[in-house]
Amino acid sequence: MTDATGATRPIKPAGPFSAWEFGLALRYLRARRREGGIALIAIISYVAIALAVMALIVVMSIMAGFRSTLLDRMLSFNGHMYVQGQVLNDPDRDTALRRIGQVPGVVSVTPLIDSQSIVRAAGVTTGALVRGIRPQDLGSMAYVNDSLTEEARRTFGQGAYGGDNILIGKALAEGMGLRVGDPITLYSPTGADSALGNLGGLEKTYRVGGLFTSGAADFDRAYIFMPLEQAQLFFAKEGVWDVIELKIDEPDRVDDLLGPVRAAAGSGAIVSDWRDRMAAFWGALKVERVAMSIILGLVVAIAALNIISGIVMLVKNKTRDIAILRTVGASQSSMLRVFFISGATIGIAGTITGLVLGLLFCLNIGAIQHFLEWVFQTRLFDADVYMLDSIPAEVDPMDVVWVTLWSVFMSCVASLLPSWRAAKMDPVEALRYE
């Protein structure tokens, strides 16, 4: 090649992943079957990857939605941090309670009594967990408080030693055939103290002042709320707290508040968090999440392996082209990149399509659910059972990134193997039978 002065300049070879390599790779993908193309196989591979990625995004998002909803309801009922130890018996515990409440990030501080009791009503006898709580602290349990009627909230805690109105879970009430206003008898195994000493077991009849739902059926079947003063009297724990329960603004950042809360509670205080109390449940959620990610990741990998068969057929059909290109100066690495680009393009296009479809499905899952219910005239997700209006879906950006990288990686690996075979092809052998 000569320049304007007539001097000869060396021809600069095209670099890796140059325009001609991309152009040739895309041309091979567009070629029809009789021209040696793999259009049909490419479409099948593309659809398989798109559906696998979409399924992975949707399933992971629904699992994250259920996990978030379930944890939110369980933590709303049980609290995020707990303080026990010497502070519960300290004469200055009310001051410690105020100090804990002033720690930045702490939303509410609630002293509790937790005891087991035998419950009898309408000829039915069962066991229950009685939680003594101050009336003003009901608001810290959003789901419970919102489910109560105004009358139930107003009358709870009214009367001597908190009165005789108690709150029971809706599921427990239905199991025992109880309604608001009905009598219910509780039996305390410890009993109350008197001038003659502890009386042993104590039995007392209360009034059902309200029915609550916590969003978790297990809690609704097991718990009864009683005013704190009444619980202290009934269980012979006058002036005693079993635990101080804390709610914080960000439960996931509970580690950051362990030190400040411990310092505010004073020496001898034992501070734990919801992860300690719910260790088995929390561990099961993490194991389930990891296991489901691996299983669905294998589905994406299997879908990506379809690319191998397509590129193998493409290499077989383009044997003559490879030989001619190698003869005129194309390098082995250029041939590898051409077929690698062809396979990777299928995988990347399928991944992008699957991501878009998966995100659209998750963002409109409620509308899709209601549409299917209208079409089939059935309830796909019973709100009375799950206490949710629709299937929850929460898209985690890290899940999206992980799925994208995994799908693209597997597509590239699947494309690399047959491309390597094309690069190693001997042009003389390839043209011998042409």
Coordinates of C-alpha atoms in Angstrom, one line a residue, residues 124-409:
V124 CA -62.1 -26.7 74.7
T125 CA -58.8 -26.8 76.6
T126 CA -55.5 -26.0 75.0
G127 CA -52.1 -24.3 75.8
A128 CA -51.1 -20.8 75.0
L129 CA -48.3 -18.3 75.5
V130 CA -49.4 -15.3 77.5
R131 CA -47.5 -12.0 76.8
G132 CA -47.9 -9.2 79.3
I133 CA -47.5 -5.9 77.6
R134 CA -48.2 -2.2 78.5
P135 CA -51.2 -0.9 76.6
Q136 CA -49.2 2.0 75.1
D137 CA -46.7 -0.5 73.6
L138 CA -49.3 -2.3 71.4
G139 CA -48.5 0.3 68.7
S140 CA -44.9 -1.2 68.4
M141 CA -46.5 -4.3 66.8
A142 CA -47.9 -2.7 63.6
Y143 CA -49.8 -5.8 62.2
V144 CA -51.3 -6.6 65.6
N145 CA -52.3 -3.1 66.4
D146 CA -53.8 -2.4 63.0
S147 CA -55.9 -5.6 63.1
L148 CA -57.6 -4.5 66.4
T149 CA -60.8 -2.5 66.6
E150 CA -60.8 0.9 68.2
E151 CA -62.9 -0.5 71.0
A152 CA -60.4 -3.3 71.7
R153 CA -57.5 -0.8 71.8
R154 CA -59.4 1.5 74.1
T155 CA -60.5 -1.0 76.6
F156 CA -57.2 -3.0 76.8
G157 CA -55.5 -2.1 80.1
Q158 CA -58.5 -0.3 81.6
G159 CA -59.4 -1.2 85.2
A160 CA -57.6 -2.4 88.4
Y161 CA -54.2 -3.9 87.6
G162 CA -54.9 -3.5 83.9
G163 CA -58.4 -4.9 84.0
D164 CA -59.7 -8.3 82.9
N165 CA -59.8 -7.7 79.1
I166 CA -57.3 -9.8 77.1
L167 CA -56.5 -10.1 73.4
I168 CA -56.3 -13.4 71.7
G169 CA -55.3 -14.5 68.2
K170 CA -58.0 -14.9 65.6
A171 CA -56.9 -18.4 64.8
L172 CA -57.0 -19.4 68.5
A173 CA -60.4 -17.8 68.9
E174 CA -61.8 -19.7 65.8
G175 CA -60.3 -23.0 67.1
M176 CA -62.0 -22.5 70.5
G177 CA -65.3 -21.1 69.1
L178 CA -64.8 -17.7 70.8
R179 CA -66.0 -14.2 70.0
V180 CA -65.4 -10.8 71.4
G181 CA -67.0 -10.5 74.8
D182 CA -66.9 -14.3 75.6
P183 CA -65.4 -15.5 78.9
I184 CA -62.1 -17.4 78.8
T185 CA -60.4 -19.1 81.7
L186 CA -56.6 -19.1 82.1
Y187 CA -54.6 -21.3 84.5
S188 CA -51.3 -20.2 85.9
P189 CA -48.9 -22.9 87.1
T190 CA -47.1 -20.5 89.5
G191 CA -50.1 -18.8 91.1
A192 CA -50.2 -15.6 93.1
D193 CA -48.5 -14.7 96.4
S194 CA -50.6 -14.1 99.6
A195 CA -50.2 -13.8 103.3
L196 CA -50.1 -17.5 103.5
G197 CA -47.3 -17.8 100.8
N198 CA -47.6 -18.8 97.2
L199 CA -51.0 -20.4 96.5
G200 CA -49.7 -22.6 93.7
G201 CA -51.8 -22.9 90.6
L202 CA -54.2 -20.0 90.0
E203 CA -57.2 -20.0 87.8
K204 CA -59.0 -16.9 86.6
T205 CA -61.7 -16.1 84.1
Y206 CA -61.1 -13.1 81.7
R207 CA -63.1 -11.5 78.9
V208 CA -62.1 -11.6 75.3
G209 CA -61.6 -7.9 74.6
G210 CA -60.4 -8.2 71.0
L211 CA -59.1 -10.5 68.3
F212 CA -55.8 -9.8 66.5
T213 CA -54.0 -11.1 63.4
S214 CA -50.2 -10.8 63.3
G215 CA -49.8 -11.9 59.7
A216 CA -48.3 -15.2 60.8
A217 CA -50.9 -18.0 61.6
D218 CA -48.6 -19.7 64.1
F219 CA -48.6 -16.7 66.3
D220 CA -52.3 -16.2 66.0
R221 CA -52.9 -19.8 67.2
A222 CA -50.5 -19.5 70.2
Y223 CA -50.5 -16.1 71.7
I224 CA -52.7 -14.1 74.2
F225 CA -52.0 -10.5 75.2
M226 CA -52.6 -9.4 78.7
P227 CA -51.9 -6.0 80.4
L228 CA -48.5 -6.1 82.0
E229 CA -49.7 -5.3 85.5
Q230 CA -52.3 -8.1 85.3
A231 CA -49.7 -10.6 84.0
Q232 CA -47.3 -9.7 86.8
L233 CA -50.1 -10.4 89.3
F234 CA -51.5 -13.5 87.6
F235 CA -48.1 -15.2 87.2
A236 CA -46.7 -14.1 90.6
K237 CA -44.2 -11.8 89.0
E238 CA -45.2 -8.6 90.7
G239 CA -42.7 -5.8 89.8
V240 CA -40.8 -8.2 87.5
W241 CA -40.0 -8.1 83.8
D242 CA -38.9 -11.1 81.9
V243 CA -37.3 -9.2 79.0
I244 CA -37.0 -5.8 77.4
E245 CA -37.8 -6.0 73.7
L246 CA -36.4 -3.4 71.3
K247 CA -37.5 -2.4 67.8
I248 CA -35.0 -0.6 65.6
D249 CA -35.3 1.2 62.3
E250 CA -33.1 -1.2 60.3
P251 CA -33.2 -4.8 61.5
D252 CA -30.4 -5.8 59.1
R253 CA -28.0 -3.4 60.8
V254 CA -28.6 -4.9 64.3
D255 CA -24.8 -5.5 64.7
D256 CA -24.2 -1.8 64.7
L257 CA -26.5 -1.3 67.7
L258 CA -25.4 -4.2 70.0
G259 CA -22.6 -2.1 71.5
P260 CA -24.6 1.2 72.1
V261 CA -27.6 -0.7 73.5
R262 CA -25.3 -2.8 75.8
A263 CA -23.7 0.4 77.1
A264 CA -27.0 2.1 77.7
A265 CA -28.4 -0.9 79.5
G266 CA -25.5 -0.9 82.0
S267 CA -23.1 -3.5 83.3
G268 CA -24.6 -7.0 83.7
A269 CA -27.0 -6.6 80.8
I270 CA -27.2 -9.4 78.3
V271 CA -28.1 -8.2 74.8
S272 CA -29.2 -10.5 72.0
D273 CA -30.9 -10.0 68.7
W274 CA -33.5 -11.6 66.5
R275 CA -30.9 -13.8 64.7
D276 CA -30.1 -15.6 67.9
R277 CA -33.8 -16.2 68.7
M278 CA -34.6 -17.3 65.2
A279 CA -31.4 -19.0 64.3
A280 CA -33.0 -22.2 63.0
F281 CA -35.5 -20.3 60.8
W282 CA -32.9 -17.8 59.6
G283 CA -30.5 -20.6 58.7
A284 CA -33.2 -22.5 56.9
L285 CA -34.0 -19.5 54.8
K286 CA -30.4 -19.0 53.8
V287 CA -29.9 -22.7 52.9
E288 CA -33.1 -22.7 50.9
R289 CA -32.0 -19.6 49.0
V290 CA -28.6 -21.0 48.2
A291 CA -30.0 -24.4 47.2
M292 CA -32.6 -22.8 44.9
S293 CA -30.0 -20.5 43.3
I294 CA -27.8 -23.6 42.5
I295 CA -30.6 -25.6 41.1
L296 CA -31.9 -22.8 38.9
G297 CA -28.4 -21.8 37.9
L298 CA -28.0 -25.4 36.5
V299 CA -31.1 -24.8 34.4
V300 CA -29.5 -21.7 32.9
A301 CA -26.3 -23.7 32.3
I302 CA -28.2 -26.5 30.5
A303 CA -30.0 -23.9 28.3
A304 CA -26.6 -22.3 27.4
L305 CA -25.2 -25.7 26.4
N306 CA -27.6 -25.6 23.4
I307 CA -25.2 -23.1 21.9
I308 CA -22.6 -25.9 21.5
S309 CA -24.7 -27.9 19.1
G310 CA -25.5 -24.8 17.1
I311 CA -21.8 -23.7 16.7
V312 CA -20.7 -27.3 16.0
M313 CA -23.1 -27.4 13.1
L314 CA -22.1 -24.0 11.9
V315 CA -18.4 -25.0 11.9
K316 CA -19.2 -28.1 10.0
N317 CA -21.2 -26.2 7.4
K318 CA -18.6 -23.5 7.1
T319 CA -15.6 -25.8 6.7
R320 CA -14.9 -24.5 3.2
D321 CA -15.1 -20.9 4.3
I322 CA -12.7 -21.5 7.2
A323 CA -10.2 -23.1 4.8
I324 CA -10.4 -20.2 2.3
L325 CA -10.0 -17.6 5.1
R326 CA -7.1 -19.4 6.6
T327 CA -5.5 -19.6 3.1
V328 CA -5.8 -15.9 2.5
G329 CA -4.2 -15.0 5.8
A330 CA -6.8 -15.2 8.6
S331 CA -5.2 -16.5 11.8
Q332 CA -6.3 -19.3 14.0
S333 CA -7.2 -16.7 16.7
S334 CA -9.4 -14.8 14.2
M335 CA -11.4 -18.0 13.4
L336 CA -11.8 -18.7 17.0
R337 CA -13.1 -15.2 17.7
V338 CA -15.6 -15.3 14.7
F339 CA -17.4 -18.4 16.0
F340 CA -17.0 -17.3 19.6
I341 CA -18.8 -14.1 18.8
S342 CA -21.6 -16.0 17.0
G343 CA -22.2 -18.2 20.1
A344 CA -21.8 -15.4 22.6
T345 CA -24.2 -13.2 20.7
I346 CA -26.9 -15.8 21.0
G347 CA -26.3 -16.1 24.8
I348 CA -26.1 -12.3 25.4
A349 CA -29.3 -11.7 23.4
G350 CA -31.1 -14.4 25.3
T351 CA -29.9 -13.1 28.6
I352 CA -31.0 -9.6 27.9
T353 CA -34.4 -10.8 26.7
G354 CA -34.8 -13.0 29.8
L355 CA -33.9 -10.2 32.1
V356 CA -36.4 -7.8 30.6
L357 CA -39.2 -10.4 30.6
G358 CA -38.4 -11.4 34.2
L359 CA -38.3 -7.9 35.5
L360 CA -41.6 -7.0 33.7
F361 CA -43.2 -10.1 35.1
C362 CA -42.1 -9.3 38.7
L363 CA -43.1 -5.7 38.4
N364 CA -46.6 -6.6 37.2
I365 CA -47.1 -9.9 39.1
G366 CA -50.2 -8.6 40.9
A367 CA -51.9 -7.6 37.6
I368 CA -50.9 -10.9 36.0
Q369 CA -52.3 -12.9 38.9
H370 CA -55.6 -11.0 38.9
F371 CA -55.9 -11.4 35.1
L372 CA -55.3 -15.2 35.4
E373 CA -57.9 -15.4 38.2
W374 CA -60.4 -13.6 36.0
V375 CA -59.7 -15.8 33.0
F376 CA -59.9 -19.1 35.0
Q377 CA -62.5 -17.9 37.5
T378 CA -60.5 -19.2 40.5
R379 CA -58.3 -17.8 43.2
L380 CA -54.7 -18.6 42.5
F381 CA -53.5 -17.1 45.8
D382 CA -56.0 -17.2 48.7
A383 CA -55.7 -13.9 50.7
D384 CA -57.6 -15.5 53.6
V385 CA -54.9 -18.2 53.9
Y386 CA -51.7 -16.2 53.2
M387 CA -53.0 -12.8 54.4
L388 CA -51.6 -11.2 51.3
D389 CA -53.5 -9.6 48.4
S390 CA -51.0 -10.9 45.8
I391 CA -47.9 -12.9 45.4
P392 CA -45.0 -10.8 46.8
A393 CA -42.0 -10.3 44.5
E394 CA -39.0 -8.3 45.5
V395 CA -36.2 -7.8 42.9
D396 CA -32.8 -7.9 44.5
P397 CA -30.2 -6.0 42.3
M398 CA -27.5 -8.5 43.4
D399 CA -29.7 -11.4 42.1
V400 CA -30.0 -9.6 38.8
V401 CA -26.3 -9.0 38.5
W402 CA -25.6 -12.7 39.5
V403 CA -28.0 -14.1 37.0
T404 CA -26.7 -11.9 34.2
L405 CA -23.0 -12.7 34.8
W406 CA -23.7 -16.4 35.2
S407 CA -25.8 -16.6 32.0
V408 CA -23.2 -14.7 30.0
F409 CA -20.4 -16.7 31.4

